[in-house]
Short mmCIF file of C-alpha atoms in Angstrom, two decimals:
data_model
loop_
_atom_site.label_atom_id
_atom_site.label_comp_id
_atom_site.label_asym_id
_atom_site.label_seq_id
_atom_site.Cartn_x
_atom_site.Cartn_y
_atom_site.Cartn_z
CA MET A 1 -9.69 18.29 -11.41
CA SER A 2 -7.00 16.58 -14.09
CA ALA A 3 -5.43 19.74 -14.80
CA GLY A 4 -4.93 20.25 -10.90
CA LEU A 5 -3.13 16.97 -10.30
CA PRO A 6 -0.31 16.87 -8.04
CA THR A 7 3.05 16.02 -10.33
CA LEU A 8 5.61 13.51 -9.49
CA GLU A 9 8.00 16.33 -9.24
CA ALA A 10 5.46 17.86 -6.58
CA VAL A 11 5.81 14.84 -4.27
CA ARG A 12 9.32 14.43 -4.71
CA ALA A 13 9.73 18.01 -3.74
CA THR A 14 7.46 17.55 -0.67
CA ARG A 15 9.59 15.11 0.12
CA GLU A 16 12.80 17.17 0.30
CA ARG A 17 10.92 20.10 2.20
CA LEU A 18 10.24 17.31 5.05
CA GLY A 19 13.58 16.67 5.34
CA ASP A 20 14.08 14.93 8.82
CA ARG A 21 11.22 15.78 10.52
CA VAL A 22 10.55 12.55 8.90
CA VAL A 23 12.30 9.30 8.38
CA THR A 24 12.24 6.98 5.69
CA THR A 25 10.84 3.99 6.91
CA PRO A 26 12.00 0.30 6.16
CA VAL A 27 10.62 -2.12 3.86
CA ARG A 28 11.24 -5.60 5.00
CA LEU A 29 11.29 -9.37 3.18
CA TRP A 30 8.74 -11.10 5.31
CA GLN A 31 9.31 -14.94 5.38
CA ASP A 32 8.12 -17.20 7.98
CA ASP A 33 6.43 -20.49 7.79
CA PRO A 34 3.21 -18.91 9.52
CA LEU A 35 2.34 -16.34 6.99
CA ALA A 36 3.00 -18.79 4.00
CA ARG A 37 0.67 -21.22 5.16
CA ILE A 38 -1.89 -18.69 5.12
CA VAL A 39 -0.64 -17.04 2.04
CA GLY A 40 0.62 -19.13 -0.17
CA GLU A 41 4.54 -19.97 -0.50
CA THR A 42 4.43 -17.90 -3.51
CA THR A 43 3.41 -14.78 -2.47
CA ARG A 44 6.23 -12.37 -1.98
CA VAL A 45 5.41 -10.37 1.15
CA VAL A 46 7.56 -7.06 1.80
CA LEU A 47 5.99 -5.10 4.71
CA LYS A 48 6.22 -1.37 4.49
CA GLU A 49 7.12 -0.60 8.46
CA GLU A 50 5.68 3.03 8.59
CA LEU A 51 5.02 2.36 12.54
CA PHE A 52 8.63 3.31 12.82
CA GLN A 53 7.64 6.68 11.86
CA ARG A 54 7.89 9.87 14.27
CA THR A 55 5.02 9.66 16.51
CA GLY A 56 4.56 5.91 15.97
CA SER A 57 2.61 6.54 12.50
CA PHE A 58 2.45 7.91 8.93
CA LYS A 59 0.52 11.06 10.19
CA PRO A 60 3.67 13.37 10.62
CA ARG A 61 4.02 13.14 6.63
CA GLY A 62 0.40 15.28 5.97
CA ALA A 63 0.29 17.16 8.94
CA LEU A 64 4.00 18.68 8.40
CA ALA A 65 3.25 18.83 4.47
CA VAL A 66 -0.07 21.76 5.90
CA MET A 67 1.94 23.50 8.59
CA LEU A 68 5.06 24.00 6.27
CA ASP A 69 3.29 26.14 3.54
CA LEU A 70 1.28 28.01 6.68
CA PRO A 71 2.41 32.40 6.47
CA LEU A 72 4.09 32.98 9.67
CA GLU A 73 1.51 34.87 10.81
CA ALA A 74 -0.89 32.18 10.56
CA LEU A 75 1.72 29.60 11.91
CA GLY A 76 2.06 32.10 15.09
CA ARG A 77 -1.63 32.08 16.10
CA GLY A 78 -1.42 28.17 16.27
CA VAL A 79 -2.97 25.32 14.50
CA VAL A 80 -6.01 22.47 15.45
CA ALA A 81 -7.41 19.51 14.97
CA VAL A 82 -9.40 16.84 15.43
CA SER A 83 -8.22 12.89 16.01
CA ALA A 84 -8.97 9.63 17.63
CA GLY A 85 -4.75 9.88 18.41
CA ASN A 86 -2.77 9.56 15.48
CA HIS A 87 -3.27 12.60 13.88
CA ALA A 88 -3.44 14.50 16.92
CA MET A 89 0.18 13.20 18.01
CA ALA A 90 1.58 14.24 14.75
CA VAL A 91 0.09 17.76 14.91
CA ALA A 92 1.54 18.41 18.74
CA TYR A 93 5.07 16.99 16.87
CA ALA A 94 4.55 19.13 13.97
CA ALA A 95 3.79 22.06 16.51
CA THR A 96 6.55 21.81 18.20
CA ALA A 97 8.95 21.25 15.28
CA LEU A 98 7.88 24.45 13.40
CA LYS A 99 7.72 26.28 17.15
CA THR A 100 4.30 27.14 17.22
CA THR A 101 1.32 25.57 19.60
CA ALA A 102 -1.62 23.25 19.16
CA LYS A 103 -4.92 22.19 20.16
CA VAL A 104 -6.19 18.88 19.55
CA VAL A 105 -9.94 17.78 19.99
CA MET A 106 -10.55 14.08 20.74
CA PRO A 107 -13.12 11.99 21.29
CA LYS A 108 -14.09 10.40 24.99
CA SER A 109 -13.21 6.72 23.27
CA ALA A 110 -9.41 7.71 22.31
CA ASN A 111 -7.35 5.45 23.21
CA PRO A 112 -5.69 6.82 26.93
CA TYR A 113 -2.25 5.95 25.84
CA ARG A 114 -2.73 8.62 22.31
CA VAL A 115 -4.22 11.24 24.80
CA GLN A 116 -1.09 11.15 27.23
CA ARG A 117 1.28 11.32 23.89
CA SER A 118 -0.43 13.92 22.50
CA ARG A 119 -0.13 15.92 25.55
CA GLU A 120 3.65 14.56 26.14
CA LEU A 121 4.52 15.87 22.28
CA GLY A 122 3.50 19.47 23.84
CA ALA A 123 -0.53 19.84 22.44
CA GLU A 124 -3.41 21.39 24.60
CA VAL A 125 -6.23 18.52 24.23
CA GLU A 126 -10.04 18.91 24.63
CA LEU A 127 -12.37 15.68 25.02
CA VAL A 128 -15.96 15.41 23.87
CA ASP A 129 -18.34 13.01 23.21
CA ASP A 130 -17.55 11.49 19.85
CA VAL A 131 -16.18 12.59 16.43
CA HIS A 132 -19.13 14.56 15.34
CA GLN A 133 -18.89 16.96 18.20
CA ALA A 134 -14.93 16.95 17.73
CA PHE A 135 -15.40 18.43 14.57
CA ALA A 136 -18.14 21.03 15.68
CA ARG A 137 -15.49 21.83 18.62
CA VAL A 138 -12.88 22.57 16.12
CA LYS A 139 -14.66 24.95 14.14
CA ALA A 140 -15.17 27.11 17.18
CA ILE A 141 -11.96 26.79 18.44
CA GLU A 142 -11.17 28.17 14.53
CA ALA A 143 -13.17 30.95 14.73
CA ALA A 144 -12.59 32.34 18.10
CA GLU A 145 -8.71 31.67 18.38
CA GLY A 146 -7.96 32.27 14.66
CA ARG A 147 -5.92 28.55 14.76
CA THR A 148 -5.57 26.96 11.59
CA PHE A 149 -7.10 23.74 11.40
CA VAL A 150 -5.05 21.18 10.25
CA HIS A 151 -7.67 18.35 8.65
CA PRO A 152 -6.73 14.68 9.12
CA PHE A 153 -7.45 13.60 5.89
CA GLU A 154 -8.38 16.06 3.29
CA GLY A 155 -7.16 18.62 0.84
CA PRO A 156 -3.98 18.60 -1.52
CA LYS A 157 -1.21 19.18 0.58
CA THR A 158 -2.62 16.38 2.71
CA ALA A 159 -2.22 14.16 -0.20
CA LEU A 160 1.26 15.62 -1.24
CA GLY A 161 2.66 14.32 1.77
CA THR A 162 1.39 11.00 1.98
CA ALA A 163 2.25 10.40 -1.29
CA THR A 164 5.66 10.56 -0.49
CA LEU A 165 5.30 7.67 1.61
CA GLY A 166 3.77 5.93 -2.01
CA LEU A 167 7.07 7.26 -3.45
CA GLU A 168 9.21 5.73 -1.06
CA ILE A 169 7.65 2.51 -1.59
CA ALA A 170 8.25 2.71 -5.35
CA GLU A 171 11.79 3.28 -5.02
CA GLN A 172 12.40 0.44 -2.63
CA VAL A 173 10.27 -2.00 -3.89
CA PRO A 174 10.60 -1.76 -7.93
CA ASP A 175 9.47 -4.88 -8.66
CA LEU A 176 5.82 -4.36 -6.89
CA ASP A 177 3.04 -6.07 -7.93
CA ALA A 178 0.41 -4.80 -5.11
CA VAL A 179 -0.10 -2.46 -2.35
CA ILE A 180 -2.73 -2.64 0.35
CA VAL A 181 -3.39 0.54 2.15
CA PRO A 182 -5.52 0.99 5.24
CA ILE A 183 -8.37 3.31 4.94
CA GLY A 184 -9.74 5.83 7.36
CA GLY A 185 -10.95 9.24 5.85
CA GLY A 186 -8.66 8.26 2.69
CA GLY A 187 -6.16 10.79 3.28
CA LEU A 188 -3.24 7.74 2.94
CA CYS A 189 -4.81 5.93 0.35
CA ALA A 190 -5.08 9.08 -1.69
CA GLY A 191 -1.63 10.00 -1.62
CA VAL A 192 -0.13 6.61 -2.01
CA ALA A 193 -2.11 5.17 -4.31
CA MET A 194 -1.22 8.58 -6.54
CA ALA A 195 2.33 8.26 -6.09
CA ILE A 196 2.34 4.31 -7.14
CA LYS A 197 0.05 4.94 -10.31
CA MET A 198 2.74 7.50 -11.35
CA MET A 199 5.43 5.47 -10.82
CA ARG A 200 4.63 2.06 -11.42
CA PRO A 201 1.21 2.06 -12.75
CA GLN A 202 0.97 -1.49 -13.59
CA ALA A 203 0.77 -1.99 -9.61
CA LEU A 204 -2.24 -2.58 -8.57
CA VAL A 205 -3.68 -0.61 -5.26
CA PHE A 206 -5.88 -2.09 -2.74
CA GLY A 207 -8.12 0.05 -0.18
CA VAL A 208 -9.24 -1.75 3.08
CA GLU A 209 -11.74 -0.59 5.85
CA PRO A 210 -13.30 -2.10 8.77
CA PHE A 211 -16.82 -3.26 8.22
CA GLY A 212 -17.83 -1.00 11.25
CA ALA A 213 -16.23 1.85 9.55
CA ASP A 214 -16.88 1.41 5.49
CA THR A 215 -17.12 5.58 4.94
CA MET A 216 -15.15 5.15 1.29
CA HIS A 217 -17.16 1.70 0.52
CA ARG A 218 -20.03 3.99 1.24
CA SER A 219 -18.73 6.96 -0.74
CA LEU A 220 -17.59 4.92 -4.08
CA ALA A 221 -20.94 2.88 -4.25
CA ALA A 222 -22.86 6.17 -4.28
CA GLY A 223 -20.44 8.17 -6.44
CA SER A 224 -19.62 10.65 -3.52
CA PRO A 225 -18.62 11.48 -0.28
CA GLN A 226 -20.56 9.91 2.26
CA ALA A 227 -20.86 9.86 5.82
CA ILE A 228 -21.65 7.27 8.89
CA ASP A 229 -23.80 7.61 12.15
CA LYS A 230 -21.58 5.61 14.07
CA VAL A 231 -18.18 4.06 14.10
CA GLU A 232 -18.14 0.59 15.35
CA THR A 233 -14.69 -1.39 15.03
CA ILE A 234 -11.82 -1.68 17.49
CA ALA A 235 -9.47 0.12 14.88
CA ASP A 236 -10.34 3.74 15.96
CA SER A 237 -7.51 4.88 14.18
CA LEU A 238 -9.21 4.02 10.85
CA GLY A 239 -13.13 5.58 12.09
CA ALA A 240 -13.23 8.74 10.38
CA PRO A 241 -16.83 9.77 10.57
CA HIS A 242 -16.95 10.92 6.98
CA ALA A 243 -15.11 10.95 3.61
CA ALA A 244 -14.36 14.50 2.06
CA PRO A 245 -14.04 15.11 -1.70
CA TYR A 246 -10.95 15.89 -2.74
CA SER A 247 -9.42 12.39 -1.09
CA PHE A 248 -12.59 10.79 -2.00
CA ASP A 249 -11.82 11.83 -5.92
CA LEU A 250 -8.39 10.19 -5.60
CA CYS A 251 -9.12 7.53 -4.59
CA ARG A 252 -12.01 7.13 -7.02
CA ARG A 253 -9.34 7.79 -9.64
CA PHE A 254 -6.16 5.73 -8.27
CA VAL A 255 -7.40 2.73 -6.34
CA ASP A 256 -8.10 -0.60 -7.96
CA GLU A 257 -10.44 -2.40 -5.17
CA LEU A 258 -11.85 -1.86 -1.59
CA VAL A 259 -11.98 -4.90 0.35
CA ARG A 260 -13.08 -5.06 4.36
CA VAL A 261 -12.27 -6.85 7.11
CA ASP A 262 -13.94 -7.44 11.06
CA ASP A 263 -12.37 -6.95 13.93
CA ASP A 264 -11.38 -10.52 14.20
CA ALA A 265 -9.65 -10.67 11.44
CA LEU A 266 -7.69 -7.77 12.54
CA ARG A 267 -6.70 -9.59 16.04
CA ALA A 268 -5.67 -12.26 13.87
CA ALA A 269 -3.36 -10.24 11.94
CA MET A 270 -2.10 -8.28 14.96
CA LEU A 271 -1.18 -11.51 16.62
CA LEU A 272 0.45 -12.53 13.12
CA LEU A 273 2.02 -9.99 12.87
CA PHE A 274 3.40 -9.95 16.67
CA ARG A 275 4.13 -14.08 16.66
CA SER A 276 5.97 -14.01 13.00
CA ALA A 277 7.13 -10.16 12.02
CA LYS A 278 8.00 -9.76 15.63
CA LEU A 279 5.85 -6.42 15.03
CA ALA A 280 3.41 -4.66 17.63
CA VAL A 281 0.93 -2.52 16.37
CA GLU A 282 -2.60 -1.24 16.90
CA PRO A 283 -5.49 -2.64 14.83
CA ALA A 284 -5.37 0.01 12.46
CA GLY A 285 -1.76 -0.97 11.35
CA ALA A 286 -2.73 -4.53 10.97
CA ALA A 287 -5.79 -4.08 8.48
CA ALA A 288 -3.32 -4.61 5.49
CA THR A 289 -2.12 -7.76 7.05
CA ALA A 290 -6.13 -8.77 8.04
CA ALA A 291 -6.65 -8.51 4.05
CA LEU A 292 -3.73 -10.27 2.48
CA CYS A 293 -4.82 -12.87 4.42
CA GLY A 294 -8.04 -12.50 4.27
CA PRO A 295 -9.94 -10.90 1.08
CA LEU A 296 -7.10 -10.70 -1.22
CA ARG A 297 -5.24 -14.15 -0.40
CA GLU A 298 -5.96 -15.62 -3.84
CA LYS A 299 -5.85 -12.79 -5.75
CA LEU A 300 -2.44 -11.96 -4.79
CA ARG A 301 -1.24 -15.14 -4.45
CA GLY A 302 1.77 -15.70 -6.51
CA ARG A 303 2.73 -11.65 -5.89
CA THR A 304 5.40 -9.18 -4.68
CA VAL A 305 2.71 -7.26 -2.39
CA VAL A 306 3.33 -4.53 0.32
CA PRO A 307 0.96 -4.19 2.91
CA ILE A 308 1.80 -1.14 4.99
CA VAL A 309 1.93 -1.47 8.61
CA CYS A 310 0.65 2.31 9.15
CA GLY A 311 0.78 2.65 13.18
CA ALA A 312 1.38 1.03 16.12
CA ASN A 313 -0.36 3.67 18.93
CA ILE A 314 -1.71 1.39 21.40
CA ASP A 315 -1.84 1.00 25.36
CA PRO A 316 -0.43 -1.92 26.83
CA ALA A 317 -3.61 -3.37 28.37
CA THR A 318 -5.65 -3.22 25.30
CA TYR A 319 -3.03 -4.47 23.19
CA SER A 320 -2.36 -7.53 25.01
CA ALA A 321 -6.11 -8.04 25.16
CA HIS A 322 -6.76 -8.22 21.77
CA LEU A 323 -3.57 -10.65 21.31
CA ALA A 324 -5.35 -12.80 24.25
CA ALA A 325 -9.24 -12.67 22.13
CA ALA A 326 -7.22 -14.10 19.18
CA PHE A 327 -5.47 -16.99 20.40
#
């Protein structure tokens, strides 16, 4: 695969093609006493606030990178996707931006806010019992309607899209020592890690998964992509049922270490981000902060660390309940 790895020039070209369909999200030095008491006075934390991306998560980068390369005939037939929400919204947005149609299949457990927003962004939504059924239903739609499947996390073009986030981080924080990336299926971590290692090879890349959806941990331990029977975490955006070969291989090549966090740590990080950084995020958006405050705290003490705040799509009632549970 080495000869087929994307180049830095390809990542830059992808960012150019995305244009203003995606925004360059801000970075912010997070300085606050509650944070310092947890991670230490000498640790410099720079938040990459990707929650301010269009549709509220990083997902449009990959969806658009895939769809911009579709032939006009394929684009005219529309696209289909499977998602617990963030990818569904991104595909809906991308389809509207590129003047085509999207059909998205979502598990019934998906956050109602994300289902509603997917419809508002123009997608036709089908609900099924779980993510395993969702993938099967997508295959049926693809075959029956000729729509192109836009994978939520797998493939070279998806990785090029998410690599544009790593490109931004490396340019915005040139003295970074480490980046912490949430992992669901691995598409975000694959692209970000690849770009960071191209531009800042000395920087460390850490991936973080919930204990209840640790697909990449199991895959790296086994040496090949693995699946899990059930997703059991409040971070449903990180609840991919399986890993896939391309993103798995990039993570294996470029990620220095994986850590896991539990749901209580995710809630505590959500509360810290709300009270200290003034950010309202979904559980997945707090995963990198949870890792920094927990399993990576001592390892990263005294370094310049960039946790990626990857998304903020959650309804008020669920968000409030998570914060209340963290008090």
